Amino acid sequence: VPSTPAQDDDPFGIFGSPTPVTAPLTKAPASVSQAPAPTSTTANEAHDPWAAAGFGASDIQQATDISCNASDSTSEEEKSIELDQNSLPKAGEYYDARINAKSLGAMFYTARDLEDTLLYHMPTNVIDAMGTRPIVAYVAEDSAAENNGVHLGHCVLSVNGSDVSSPEECAETIRNCPRPMMLRCYVMPELELSPAEGNHMVKYDTKSLDAPTSSVEWKAKYVVVGGIIAKPWMLNMYYNKKDYDTAVKETHMNFKCSVKVKQFDLRGARIVLDDKNGKPNTIRYPSEGKVWYFITILPHKGYPIKISSETLDGLEPVYSATRRFIRRDMEDRYRYEEKYGAPTKHGYQSAYSSQNRY
């Protein structure tokens, strides 16, 4: 049985030196101190499912898990934190937001709901300290929340002076509160988010693993891995962020989705990279005058999916989210095979199978 390969926090080579991780996707508890298209598989890959999924050191395919923070959020030991009078990490910041609009344009989850996705880089003791308080998990473009500084990862503590202790209570209070409305908010210390969406140029309708020969062959899409209206294994592509916001609103209201969305299943997928150091593929178009960076996702079924960006930073969020899911999917598949034998199609119990988490 092959062991889980070490993760590389910096496959792009631009965020500092790699940090070894001993237990991928597992955060150790810490103390809190109270203060006041399918391809053929080689013989080696048949014995090494990690290599088959793009995690191993095959001749042309190698990529490592992304965690672009300077510190290692999955280290075995975390520094203890002091809590303030509100039982929140003392180093955090408070602010007030005045909302006049009828709709806030935000949705809430708990920190625990978001620890494997949006708050992936947050230390476990900070996640624990947040409890069931409502954390902003989605903000609509040009919404009252965005325009008044209520951003992803922020915590709403009270609405017009009334404390709110859960996402459901927060949403209900905001919905019924008279305007203008005053929100008391809190920002966790050293907040580093792991978004799973962004504007990209994509190509998904050819058998080639390579980038198109012309820049005009790419399509502009707003790409979302998982998200609050899709299963964690779904990669959705919208025309733009506005269409995604429309889909979120309509789904939340149990309306039929009126916007077009292209969907792909990431279960059983792998990422194909030419660089053995795990860096994205590159292509230069004479008409563009600069290098484009792209990754190729090979799904269990269907044509390869190419996702590109003009910058490494622009590519990282979707690449990182895709890598995290594929790694977790491989771990679940591996455990299933050890216990029950080879699965059929998607007939294994994924850790995400019964969840819809952002």
CSV table of C-alpha atoms in Angstrom, one decimal:
chain,number,residue,atom,x,y,z
A,1,VAL,CA,0.0,0.0,0.0
A,2,PRO,CA,1.6,3.2,-1.1
A,3,SER,CA,1.8,6.0,1.5
A,4,THR,CA,0.2,9.4,0.9
A,5,PRO,CA,2.8,11.6,-0.8
A,6,ALA,CA,4.0,14.8,0.9
A,7,GLN,CA,2.2,17.9,0.0
A,8,ASP,CA,4.0,20.9,-1.6
A,9,ASP,CA,2.7,24.2,-0.4
A,10,ASP,CA,4.1,26.0,-3.4
A,11,PRO,CA,4.0,24.2,-6.7
A,12,PHE,CA,4.1,27.5,-8.5
A,13,GLY,CA,7.4,28.4,-7.0
A,14,ILE,CA,6.5,32.0,-6.3
A,15,PHE,CA,5.2,32.0,-2.7
A,16,GLY,CA,8.3,30.9,-0.9
A,17,SER,CA,9.9,27.5,-0.2
A,18,PRO,CA,7.7,24.4,0.1
A,19,THR,CA,6.5,23.3,3.5
A,20,PRO,CA,6.2,19.5,4.1
A,21,VAL,CA,2.9,18.4,5.5
A,22,THR,CA,2.7,15.1,7.4
A,23,ALA,CA,-1.1,14.7,7.4
A,24,PRO,CA,-2.9,16.2,4.4
A,25,LEU,CA,-6.3,17.7,4.9
A,26,THR,CA,-6.2,16.9,8.6
A,27,LYS,CA,-5.9,19.7,11.1
A,28,ALA,CA,-4.6,18.9,14.6
A,29,PRO,CA,-6.4,20.4,17.6
A,30,ALA,CA,-4.6,23.1,19.5
A,31,SER,CA,-5.0,24.7,22.9
A,32,VAL,CA,-7.0,27.8,23.5
A,33,SER,CA,-6.2,29.9,26.6
A,34,GLN,CA,-8.9,32.0,28.1
A,35,ALA,CA,-8.1,35.6,28.7
A,36,PRO,CA,-10.2,38.0,30.0
A,37,ALA,CA,-11.6,11.8,-21.0
A,38,PRO,CA,-10.1,8.6,-19.7
A,39,THR,CA,-6.6,7.6,-20.7
A,40,SER,CA,-4.8,4.3,-20.5
A,41,THR,CA,-2.9,3.5,-17.3
A,42,THR,CA,0.6,2.3,-17.2
A,43,ALA,CA,1.6,-0.8,-15.1
A,44,ASN,CA,3.3,1.5,-12.5
A,45,GLU,CA,0.2,3.6,-12.2
A,46,ALA,CA,-2.0,0.5,-11.7
A,47,HIS,CA,-0.1,-0.1,-8.5
A,48,ASP,CA,0.1,3.6,-7.6
A,49,PRO,CA,-3.3,5.3,-7.7
A,50,TRP,CA,-1.7,8.6,-6.6
A,51,ALA,CA,0.4,8.6,-9.8
A,52,ALA,CA,-2.6,7.7,-11.8
A,53,ALA,CA,-4.4,10.7,-10.5
A,54,GLY,CA,-1.6,13.1,-11.2
A,55,PHE,CA,-0.1,13.1,-7.7
A,56,GLY,CA,2.9,10.9,-8.5
A,57,ALA,CA,6.1,11.5,-10.4
A,58,SER,CA,5.2,10.2,-13.8
A,59,ASP,CA,7.2,11.2,-16.8
A,60,ILE,CA,5.0,14.1,-17.9
A,61,GLN,CA,2.4,14.4,-15.2
A,62,GLN,CA,3.1,15.7,-11.7
A,63,ALA,CA,1.4,18.2,-9.5
A,64,THR,CA,1.4,18.7,-5.8
A,65,ASP,CA,-1.2,20.0,-3.5
A,66,ILE,CA,-1.5,23.8,-3.2
A,67,SER,CA,-1.4,25.8,0.0
A,68,CYS,CA,0.0,29.2,-0.8
A,69,ASN,CA,0.1,30.6,2.7
A,70,ALA,CA,3.5,31.3,4.3
A,71,SER,CA,2.7,29.3,7.4
A,72,ASP,CA,1.5,25.7,7.5
A,73,SER,CA,-2.1,25.6,8.7
A,74,THR,CA,-1.9,21.8,9.1
A,75,SER,CA,1.1,21.7,11.3
A,76,GLU,CA,0.9,19.4,14.3
A,77,GLU,CA,1.3,22.2,16.8
A,78,GLU,CA,-0.5,25.6,16.7
A,79,LYS,CA,0.2,28.5,18.9
A,80,SER,CA,-2.3,29.1,21.7
A,81,ILE,CA,-4.6,32.1,21.3
A,82,GLU,CA,-6.0,34.5,23.8
A,83,LEU,CA,-9.7,35.3,23.8
A,84,ASP,CA,-11.3,38.7,24.4
A,85,GLN,CA,-14.4,39.6,26.4
A,86,ASN,CA,-16.6,38.2,23.6
A,87,SER,CA,-14.7,34.8,23.6
A,88,LEU,CA,-13.2,35.6,20.2
A,89,PRO,CA,-9.5,35.6,19.3
A,90,LYS,CA,-8.1,38.7,20.8
A,91,ALA,CA,-6.0,39.7,17.7
A,92,GLY,CA,-9.2,40.0,15.5
A,93,GLU,CA,-10.8,43.3,14.5
A,94,TYR,CA,-14.3,44.7,15.0
A,95,TYR,CA,-16.2,47.1,12.7
A,96,ASP,CA,-19.7,48.4,12.1
A,97,ALA,CA,-21.5,48.4,8.8
A,98,ARG,CA,-24.6,50.5,8.1
A,99,ILE,CA,-27.0,48.8,5.6
A,100,ASN,CA,-29.8,50.8,3.9
A,101,ALA,CA,-30.7,48.3,1.1
A,102,LYS,CA,-33.5,45.8,1.6
A,103,SER,CA,-31.3,42.9,0.5
A,104,LEU,CA,-27.8,42.4,2.0
A,105,GLY,CA,-26.6,40.1,-0.8
A,106,ALA,CA,-24.7,37.7,1.5
A,107,MET,CA,-25.1,34.1,2.8
A,108,PHE,CA,-23.8,32.6,6.0
A,109,TYR,CA,-22.3,29.3,7.1
A,110,THR,CA,-20.4,28.3,10.3
A,111,ALA,CA,-16.6,28.3,10.4
A,112,ARG,CA,-16.7,24.5,10.9
A,113,ASP,CA,-18.7,24.2,7.6
A,114,LEU,CA,-16.0,26.2,5.8
A,115,GLU,CA,-12.8,24.7,7.4
A,116,ASP,CA,-12.1,22.5,4.4
A,117,THR,CA,-12.8,25.1,1.8
A,118,LEU,CA,-13.0,28.9,2.3
A,119,LEU,CA,-11.2,28.8,5.7
A,120,TYR,CA,-8.8,26.0,4.8
A,121,HIS,CA,-5.8,28.0,5.9
A,122,MET,CA,-7.2,29.0,9.3
A,123,PRO,CA,-5.8,27.3,12.4
A,124,THR,CA,-8.1,24.8,14.1
A,125,ASN,CA,-8.1,26.7,17.4
A,126,VAL,CA,-9.5,29.8,15.6
A,127,ILE,CA,-12.1,27.7,13.9
A,128,ASP,CA,-13.1,26.2,17.3
A,129,ALA,CA,-13.3,29.7,18.9
A,130,MET,CA,-15.7,30.9,16.3
A,131,GLY,CA,-18.2,28.2,17.3
A,132,THR,CA,-21.6,28.4,15.5
A,133,ARG,CA,-21.3,32.1,14.7
A,134,PRO,CA,-22.4,33.2,11.2
A,135,ILE,CA,-19.5,33.5,8.8
A,136,VAL,CA,-20.0,35.2,5.4
A,137,ALA,CA,-19.6,32.4,2.8
A,138,TYR,CA,-21.0,34.2,-0.2
A,139,VAL,CA,-21.2,37.9,-1.4
A,140,ALA,CA,-23.1,39.0,-4.5
A,141,GLU,CA,-21.4,41.3,-6.9
A,142,ASP,CA,-22.2,45.0,-6.3
A,143,SER,CA,-24.4,44.1,-3.3
A,144,ALA,CA,-25.0,46.1,-0.2
A,145,ALA,CA,-22.6,43.7,1.6
A,146,GLU,CA,-19.8,44.2,-0.9
A,147,ASN,CA,-20.3,48.0,-1.1
A,148,ASN,CA,-20.3,48.4,2.7
A,149,GLY,CA,-17.2,46.3,3.5
A,150,VAL,CA,-18.9,43.0,4.6
A,151,HIS,CA,-16.7,40.5,2.8
A,152,LEU,CA,-16.1,36.8,2.7
A,153,GLY,CA,-14.9,35.3,5.9
A,154,HIS,CA,-16.2,38.1,8.1
A,155,CYS,CA,-18.4,37.2,11.1
A,156,VAL,CA,-21.6,39.0,11.9
A,157,LEU,CA,-22.0,39.3,15.7
A,158,SER,CA,-25.2,41.4,16.0
A,159,VAL,CA,-27.9,43.1,14.0
A,160,ASN,CA,-29.2,46.4,15.3
A,161,GLY,CA,-27.8,45.5,18.7
A,162,SER,CA,-29.4,42.0,18.8
A,163,ASP,CA,-26.8,39.2,19.1
A,164,VAL,CA,-26.9,36.5,16.5
A,165,SER,CA,-25.3,33.1,17.2
A,166,SER,CA,-26.0,31.0,14.1
A,167,PRO,CA,-26.3,31.4,10.3
A,168,GLU,CA,-30.0,30.7,10.4
A,169,GLU,CA,-30.6,33.3,13.2
A,170,CYS,CA,-28.5,35.8,11.4
A,171,ALA,CA,-30.3,35.4,8.1
A,172,GLU,CA,-33.7,35.5,9.7
A,173,THR,CA,-32.9,38.6,11.8
A,174,ILE,CA,-31.5,40.5,8.8
A,175,ARG,CA,-34.5,39.6,6.7
A,176,ASN,CA,-37.0,41.0,9.2
A,177,CYS,CA,-34.9,43.9,10.5
A,178,PRO,CA,-36.0,47.5,9.6
A,179,ARG,CA,-33.7,49.7,7.6
A,180,PRO,CA,-31.3,51.3,8.1
A,181,MET,CA,-29.7,48.3,9.7
A,182,MET,CA,-26.4,48.3,11.7
A,183,LEU,CA,-24.3,45.2,11.6
A,184,ARG,CA,-21.6,44.6,14.2
A,185,CYS,CA,-18.9,42.5,12.5
A,186,TYR,CA,-15.6,40.7,13.3
A,187,VAL,CA,-12.6,39.8,11.2
A,188,MET,CA,-10.6,36.8,12.4
A,189,PRO,CA,-6.9,37.4,12.9
A,190,GLU,CA,-4.6,36.9,10.0
A,191,LEU,CA,-7.6,36.0,7.8
A,192,GLU,CA,-6.4,34.1,4.7
A,193,LEU,CA,-9.2,32.9,2.5
A,194,SER,CA,-9.2,30.0,0.0
A,195,PRO,CA,-11.7,31.0,-2.6
A,196,ALA,CA,-12.7,28.4,-5.2
A,197,GLU,CA,-13.9,30.6,-8.1
A,198,GLY,CA,-12.7,33.2,-10.5
A,199,ASN,CA,-12.8,34.6,-14.1
A,200,HIS,CA,-10.9,32.3,-16.5
A,201,MET,CA,-10.4,31.5,-20.2
A,202,VAL,CA,-11.5,27.8,-20.7
A,203,LYS,CA,-11.5,25.2,-23.4
A,204,TYR,CA,-13.4,21.9,-23.0
A,205,ASP,CA,-14.6,20.7,-26.5
A,206,THR,CA,-11.6,19.0,-28.0
A,207,LYS,CA,-9.6,15.8,-27.3
A,208,SER,CA,-6.3,17.6,-27.1
A,209,LEU,CA,-4.5,18.0,-23.7
A,210,ASP,CA,-2.7,21.0,-25.1
A,211,ALA,CA,-3.8,24.7,-25.2
A,212,PRO,CA,-5.5,26.0,-28.3
A,213,THR,CA,-3.1,27.3,-31.0
A,214,SER,CA,-5.0,30.6,-31.1
A,215,SER,CA,-6.1,32.8,-28.2
A,216,VAL,CA,-9.5,33.3,-29.9
A,217,GLU,CA,-10.4,29.6,-29.3
A,218,TRP,CA,-10.6,30.1,-25.6
A,219,LYS,CA,-14.0,31.0,-24.0
A,220,ALA,CA,-14.4,33.4,-21.1
A,221,LYS,CA,-16.2,31.8,-18.1
A,222,TYR,CA,-16.7,32.3,-14.4
A,223,VAL,CA,-15.5,29.1,-12.9
A,224,VAL,CA,-16.7,27.7,-9.5
A,225,VAL,CA,-15.4,24.6,-7.8
A,226,GLY,CA,-18.2,23.3,-5.6
A,227,GLY,CA,-19.7,26.4,-4.1
A,228,ILE,CA,-22.9,27.0,-2.0
A,229,ILE,CA,-25.3,25.7,-4.7
A,230,ALA,CA,-23.4,22.7,-6.0
A,231,LYS,CA,-21.9,19.4,-4.8
A,232,PRO,CA,-18.2,19.7,-3.8
A,233,TRP,CA,-17.2,17.5,-6.8
A,234,MET,CA,-18.9,19.7,-9.4
A,235,LEU,CA,-16.9,22.2,-11.5
A,236,ASN,CA,-19.4,24.8,-12.9
A,237,MET,CA,-18.8,27.4,-15.5
A,238,TYR,CA,-21.0,30.5,-15.9
A,239,TYR,CA,-21.0,33.3,-18.4
A,240,ASN,CA,-19.9,35.7,-15.7
A,241,LYS,CA,-20.1,36.4,-12.0
A,242,LYS,CA,-23.5,38.1,-12.4
A,243,ASP,CA,-24.9,34.9,-13.8
A,244,TYR,CA,-23.5,33.0,-10.9
A,245,ASP,CA,-25.1,35.4,-8.5
A,246,THR,CA,-28.4,34.9,-10.3
A,247,ALA,CA,-28.1,31.1,-10.0
A,248,VAL,CA,-27.3,31.4,-6.3
A,249,LYS,CA,-30.4,33.6,-5.7
A,250,GLU,CA,-32.7,31.5,-7.7
A,251,THR,CA,-31.5,28.2,-6.1
A,252,HIS,CA,-31.8,29.7,-2.7
A,253,MET,CA,-35.4,30.7,-3.4
A,254,ASN,CA,-36.2,27.3,-4.9
A,255,PHE,CA,-36.7,28.8,-8.4
A,256,LYS,CA,-35.7,27.1,-11.6
A,257,CYS,CA,-32.2,28.3,-12.7
A,258,SER,CA,-32.6,30.7,-15.6
A,259,VAL,CA,-28.9,31.0,-16.5
A,260,LYS,CA,-26.8,28.6,-18.6
A,261,VAL,CA,-24.2,26.6,-16.7
A,262,LYS,CA,-21.6,24.1,-18.0
A,263,GLN,CA,-21.0,21.3,-15.4
A,264,PHE,CA,-18.2,18.8,-15.0
A,265,ASP,CA,-17.8,16.0,-12.5
A,266,LEU,CA,-14.4,16.0,-10.7
A,267,ARG,CA,-14.8,12.5,-9.2
A,268,GLY,CA,-12.1,10.3,-10.6
A,269,ALA,CA,-10.4,13.2,-12.4
A,270,ARG,CA,-6.7,14.1,-12.5
A,271,ILE,CA,-4.7,17.1,-13.4
A,272,VAL,CA,-2.2,16.9,-16.2
A,273,LEU,CA,0.9,19.1,-16.1
A,274,ASP,CA,4.0,19.0,-18.3
A,275,ASP,CA,6.3,20.4,-15.7
A,276,LYS,CA,7.7,17.8,-13.3
A,277,ASN,CA,8.0,20.5,-10.6
A,278,GLY,CA,4.2,20.8,-10.5
A,279,LYS,CA,4.1,24.3,-12.2
A,280,PRO,CA,1.2,25.1,-14.6
A,281,ASN,CA,1.6,24.7,-18.3
A,282,THR,CA,2.3,27.9,-20.3
A,283,ILE,CA,1.7,29.1,-23.8
A,284,ARG,CA,2.6,32.4,-25.5
A,285,TYR,CA,0.4,33.9,-28.2
A,286,PRO,CA,2.1,36.4,-30.5
A,287,SER,CA,-1.1,38.5,-30.5
A,288,GLU,CA,-1.2,38.7,-26.7
A,289,GLY,CA,2.4,39.6,-26.0
A,290,LYS,CA,2.6,37.7,-22.8
A,291,VAL,CA,2.6,34.2,-21.3
A,292,TRP,CA,-0.7,32.5,-20.4
A,293,TYR,CA,-0.7,29.9,-17.6
A,294,PHE,CA,-3.1,26.9,-17.8
A,295,ILE,CA,-3.9,23.5,-16.3
A,296,THR,CA,-5.6,20.5,-17.9
A,297,ILE,CA,-8.1,18.5,-15.9
A,298,LEU,CA,-8.7,15.0,-17.3
A,299,PRO,CA,-12.2,14.0,-16.1
A,300,HIS,CA,-13.4,10.4,-15.6
A,301,LYS,CA,-15.5,10.9,-18.7
A,302,GLY,CA,-15.5,13.5,-21.5
A,303,TYR,CA,-12.9,15.8,-23.1
A,304,PRO,CA,-10.0,17.4,-21.2
A,305,ILE,CA,-10.8,20.7,-19.5
A,306,LYS,CA,-8.3,23.5,-19.9
A,307,ILE,CA,-8.5,26.4,-17.5
A,308,SER,CA,-6.2,29.4,-18.0
A,309,SER,CA,-5.2,32.8,-16.5
A,310,GLU,CA,-2.8,35.5,-17.5
A,311,THR,CA,-1.3,35.3,-14.0
A,312,LEU,CA,-0.3,32.6,-11.6
A,313,ASP,CA,-2.2,34.3,-8.8
A,314,GLY,CA,-5.3,34.3,-11.0
A,315,LEU,CA,-5.0,30.6,-11.6
A,316,GLU,CA,-4.3,29.5,-8.1
A,317,PRO,CA,-7.7,29.6,-6.4
A,318,VAL,CA,-9.5,27.3,-8.9
A,319,TYR,CA,-6.4,25.1,-9.2
A,320,SER,CA,-6.0,24.9,-5.5
A,321,ALA,CA,-9.7,23.9,-4.9
A,322,THR,CA,-9.5,21.3,-7.7
A,323,ARG,CA,-6.4,19.8,-6.2
A,324,ARG,CA,-7.9,19.6,-2.7
A,325,PHE,CA,-11.0,17.8,-3.9
A,326,ILE,CA,-9.0,15.4,-6.1
A,327,ARG,CA,-6.7,14.5,-3.2
A,328,ARG,CA,-9.7,14.0,-0.8
A,329,ASP,CA,-11.5,12.0,-3.5
A,330,MET,CA,-8.4,9.8,-4.0
A,331,GLU,CA,-8.0,9.2,-0.3
A,332,ASP,CA,-11.7,8.2,0.0
A,333,ARG,CA,-11.4,5.9,-3.0
A,334,TYR,CA,-8.2,4.3,-1.6
A,335,ARG,CA,-9.8,3.6,1.7
A,336,TYR,CA,-12.8,2.1,0.0
A,337,GLU,CA,-10.6,-0.2,-2.1
A,338,GLU,CA,-8.7,-1.3,1.0
A,339,LYS,CA,-12.0,-2.2,2.7
A,340,TYR,CA,-14.3,-3.4,-0.1
A,341,GLY,CA,-12.2,-3.9,-3.2
A,342,ALA,CA,-12.4,-1.9,-6.5
A,343,PRO,CA,-15.4,0.4,-6.8
A,344,THR,CA,-17.7,0.5,-9.8
A,345,LYS,CA,-18.1,3.8,-11.5
A,346,HIS,CA,-18.6,6.2,-8.6
A,347,GLY,CA,-19.8,3.4,-6.3
A,348,TYR,CA,-17.6,4.3,-3.3
A,349,GLN,CA,-18.4,6.4,-0.2
A,350,SER,CA,-16.8,9.8,-0.6
A,351,ALA,CA,-16.4,12.0,2.5
A,352,TYR,CA,-18.4,14.6,0.6
A,353,SER,CA,-21.1,12.3,-0.7
A,354,SER,CA,-23.8,13.4,1.7
A,355,GLN,CA,-22.5,17.0,2.1
A,356,ASN,CA,-23.1,20.3,0.3
A,357,ARG,CA,-20.4,22.5,1.8
A,358,TYR,CA,-18.8,25.6,0.5
